[in-house]
C-alpha cells in the first residue's frame, strides 16, 4: 500500500514503478481490475483522491488532456500530478 505519509520512506516514483511492474506481471487481469486493485491499496489523502474517480473511468478509462487513456494510466497520472 502507499499513501502520502509514506513519501519519505517510500517515494511515489518508486511505488509507481513497482505498480507498473505488478501491472505487467498481471496482464491477464483486465485494465479496470488492475486499476481497482491499485485504488484499494492507497492510503490517506491518496485513497480519498482516487476514490473520487468516477466508476466509468475505472471501467473504461478516461481522457487526459484530450487523449483517451486506459484506467491504469488514468489512475497513475492523476496520482503523479498530485504527488
Backbone as JSON, one array per atom type, in Angstrom:
{
  "sequence": "XXXXXXXXXXXXXXXXXXXXXXXXXXXXXXXXXXXXXXXXXXXXXXXXXXXXXXXXXXXXXXXXXXXXXXXXXXXXXXXXXXX",
  "N": [[0.84, -1.18, 0.0], [0.29, 2.35, -0.42], [0.67, 5.74, 0.59], [0.53, 9.31, 1.09], [1.78, 9.77, 3.55], [3.8, 7.94, 3.6], [5.7, 8.92, 1.96], [8.37, 9.83, 2.49], [9.77, 7.5, 3.28], [9.09, 5.74, 1.25], [9.11, 6.76, -1.7], [6.81, 8.27, -4.04], [7.42, 7.89, -6.8], [9.0, 5.57, -6.79], [7.16, 3.73, -5.75], [5.23, 3.86, -7.81], [6.66, 2.78, -9.93], [6.94, 0.14, -9.04], [4.23, -0.57, -9.14], [3.78, -0.46, -11.88], [5.39, -2.6, -12.76], [4.09, -4.68, -11.39], [1.65, -4.51, -12.73], [2.32, -5.3, -15.33], [3.07, -7.92, -14.82], [0.6, -8.93, -14.18], [-0.98, -8.94, -16.44], [-2.98, -10.5, -17.39], [-5.25, -9.83, -16.04], [-8.05, -7.65, -16.4], [-7.8, -4.24, -17.5], [-9.37, -2.49, -15.98], [-9.71, -3.98, -13.65], [-7.09, -4.12, -12.66], [-6.65, -1.38, -12.19], [-8.61, -0.88, -10.23], [-7.62, -2.55, -8.2], [-5.26, -1.23, -7.54], [-6.28, 1.21, -6.57], [-7.56, 0.32, -4.25], [-5.41, -0.16, -2.62], [-4.33, 2.21, -1.83], [-3.62, 4.74, 0.6], [-4.71, 7.14, 3.08], [-4.77, 10.56, 2.03], [-4.29, 10.04, -0.65], [-5.88, 7.83, -1.15], [-8.42, 8.96, -0.76], [-8.42, 10.81, -2.86], [-8.24, 9.09, -5.11], [-10.57, 7.63, -4.8], [-12.4, 9.39, -5.65], [-12.5, 9.17, -8.34], [-14.57, 8.72, -11.1], [-16.74, 5.87, -11.5], [-17.14, 5.01, -14.12], [-14.79, 5.8, -15.39], [-12.93, 4.17, -14.14], [-13.81, 1.78, -15.14], [-13.72, 2.06, -17.96], [-11.61, 3.71, -18.72], [-10.3, 7.04, -19.33], [-10.04, 10.53, -20.2], [-7.1, 12.37, -20.72], [-5.87, 15.44, -20.97], [-7.25, 15.62, -23.39], [-6.63, 13.25, -24.6], [-7.43, 9.87, -25.04], [-7.1, 7.45, -22.48], [-6.23, 4.35, -20.84], [-7.67, 2.82, -17.88], [-5.73, 2.24, -15.83], [-3.57, 3.9, -16.56], [-4.82, 6.35, -16.27], [-5.36, 6.45, -13.47], [-2.72, 6.33, -12.4], [-1.59, 8.62, -13.56], [-3.18, 10.67, -12.5], [-2.5, 10.43, -9.79], [0.25, 10.94, -9.97], [0.27, 13.61, -10.75], [-0.66, 14.76, -8.44], [1.16, 13.97, -6.5]],
  "CA": [[0.0, 0.0, 0.0], [1.03, 3.61, -0.46], [-0.04, 6.97, 0.92], [1.45, 10.45, 1.23], [2.55, 9.68, 4.8], [4.94, 7.06, 3.32], [6.51, 9.56, 0.92], [9.81, 9.89, 2.83], [10.32, 6.14, 3.29], [8.74, 5.05, 0.0], [8.69, 7.83, -2.61], [5.77, 7.94, -5.02], [8.0, 7.38, -8.05], [9.42, 4.19, -6.54], [5.94, 2.95, -5.64], [4.61, 3.79, -9.13], [7.45, 1.81, -10.72], [6.52, -1.18, -8.58], [2.89, -0.8, -9.66], [3.91, -0.76, -13.32], [5.89, -3.97, -12.86], [2.98, -5.55, -10.98], [0.65, -4.47, -13.79], [2.83, -6.13, -16.43], [3.0, -9.32, -14.36], [-0.8, -9.31, -14.07], [-1.62, -8.5, -17.68], [-4.16, -11.33, -17.64], [-6.38, -9.12, -15.46], [-8.48, -6.51, -17.22], [-7.26, -2.94, -17.09], [-10.19, -1.94, -14.91], [-9.43, -4.73, -12.41], [-5.8, -3.66, -12.15], [-6.83, -0.03, -11.66], [-9.35, -1.01, -8.98], [-6.72, -3.13, -7.21], [-4.35, -0.16, -7.12], [-7.04, 2.16, -5.76], [-7.84, -0.25, -2.92], [-4.18, -0.22, -1.84], [-3.91, 3.56, -1.48], [-3.94, 5.15, 1.96], [-4.77, 8.57, 3.38], [-5.28, 11.5, 1.03], [-4.23, 9.41, -1.98], [-7.07, 6.99, -1.23], [-9.56, 9.86, -0.94], [-8.32, 11.35, -4.21], [-8.55, 8.03, -6.08], [-11.98, 7.23, -4.65], [-13.2, 10.38, -6.37], [-12.52, 8.85, -9.78], [-15.86, 8.12, -11.46], [-16.73, 4.44, -11.8], [-17.0, 4.84, -15.57], [-13.38, 5.95, -15.75], [-12.26, 2.94, -13.69], [-14.22, 0.68, -16.02], [-13.46, 2.26, -19.4], [-10.56, 4.68, -18.98], [-10.75, 8.42, -19.38], [-9.31, 11.46, -21.07], [-6.08, 13.21, -20.1], [-5.5, 16.48, -21.95], [-7.89, 15.32, -24.66], [-6.14, 11.97, -25.14], [-8.02, 8.74, -24.33], [-6.15, 6.55, -21.82], [-6.84, 3.26, -20.1], [-7.94, 3.1, -16.46], [-4.47, 2.25, -15.06], [-2.84, 5.13, -16.9], [-5.56, 7.46, -15.68], [-5.12, 6.45, -12.02], [-1.33, 6.67, -12.12], [-1.35, 10.01, -13.95], [-3.85, 11.5, -11.51], [-1.67, 10.4, -8.58], [1.53, 11.59, -10.27], [0.04, 15.05, -10.74], [-0.89, 15.18, -7.05], [2.3, 13.64, -5.63]],
  "C": [[0.88, 1.25, 0.0], [0.1, 4.75, -0.08], [0.98, 8.07, 1.11], [2.29, 10.38, 2.51], [3.77, 8.77, 4.64], [5.98, 7.71, 2.43], [8.01, 9.58, 1.25], [10.45, 8.51, 2.77], [10.17, 5.44, 1.93], [8.21, 6.08, -0.98], [7.68, 7.35, -3.66], [6.35, 7.33, -6.28], [8.43, 5.92, -7.92], [8.19, 3.27, -6.46], [5.3, 2.77, -7.02], [5.36, 2.82, -10.04], [7.07, 0.39, -10.33], [5.13, -1.55, -9.1], [2.94, -1.15, -11.14], [4.41, -2.19, -13.53], [4.81, -4.97, -12.49], [1.94, -5.64, -12.09], [1.07, -5.34, -14.98], [2.71, -7.61, -16.06], [1.56, -9.83, -14.31], [-1.6, -8.87, -15.29], [-2.85, -9.33, -18.01], [-5.42, -10.73, -16.99], [-6.78, -7.98, -16.39], [-7.87, -5.23, -16.65], [-8.05, -2.37, -15.93], [-9.96, -2.68, -13.6], [-8.09, -4.33, -11.81], [-5.91, -2.28, -11.53], [-7.56, -0.08, -10.32], [-8.47, -1.58, -7.87], [-5.76, -2.07, -6.67], [-5.08, 0.81, -6.2], [-7.27, 1.61, -4.36], [-6.6, -0.3, -2.04], [-3.65, 1.16, -1.44], [-4.38, 3.91, -0.07], [-4.03, 6.67, 2.06], [-5.38, 9.4, 2.26], [-5.25, 10.91, -0.38], [-5.45, 8.52, -2.19], [-8.3, 7.86, -1.49], [-9.58, 10.43, -2.35], [-8.76, 10.31, -5.24], [-10.0, 7.59, -5.98], [-12.92, 8.23, -5.31], [-13.25, 10.14, -7.87], [-13.87, 8.21, -10.1], [-15.73, 6.65, -11.84], [-16.54, 4.18, -13.29], [-15.57, 4.95, -16.04], [-12.61, 4.7, -15.31], [-12.62, 1.76, -14.57], [-13.7, 0.83, -17.45], [-12.27, 3.15, -19.72], [-11.14, 6.07, -19.07], [-9.9, 9.24, -20.32], [-8.32, 12.26, -20.23], [-5.61, 14.17, -21.18], [-6.02, 16.14, -23.34], [-7.45, 14.01, -25.31], [-6.79, 10.83, -24.35], [-6.93, 7.83, -23.75], [-6.91, 5.45, -21.08], [-6.94, 3.62, -18.62], [-6.66, 3.16, -15.62], [-3.69, 3.52, -15.32], [-3.51, 6.34, -16.27], [-5.26, 7.57, -14.18], [-3.7, 6.9, -11.71], [-1.03, 8.13, -12.48], [-1.97, 10.97, -12.94], [-3.02, 11.57, -10.23], [-0.35, 11.12, -8.8], [1.38, 13.12, -10.26], [-0.12, 15.58, -9.32], [0.35, 15.0, -6.17], [3.61, 13.62, -6.38]]
}
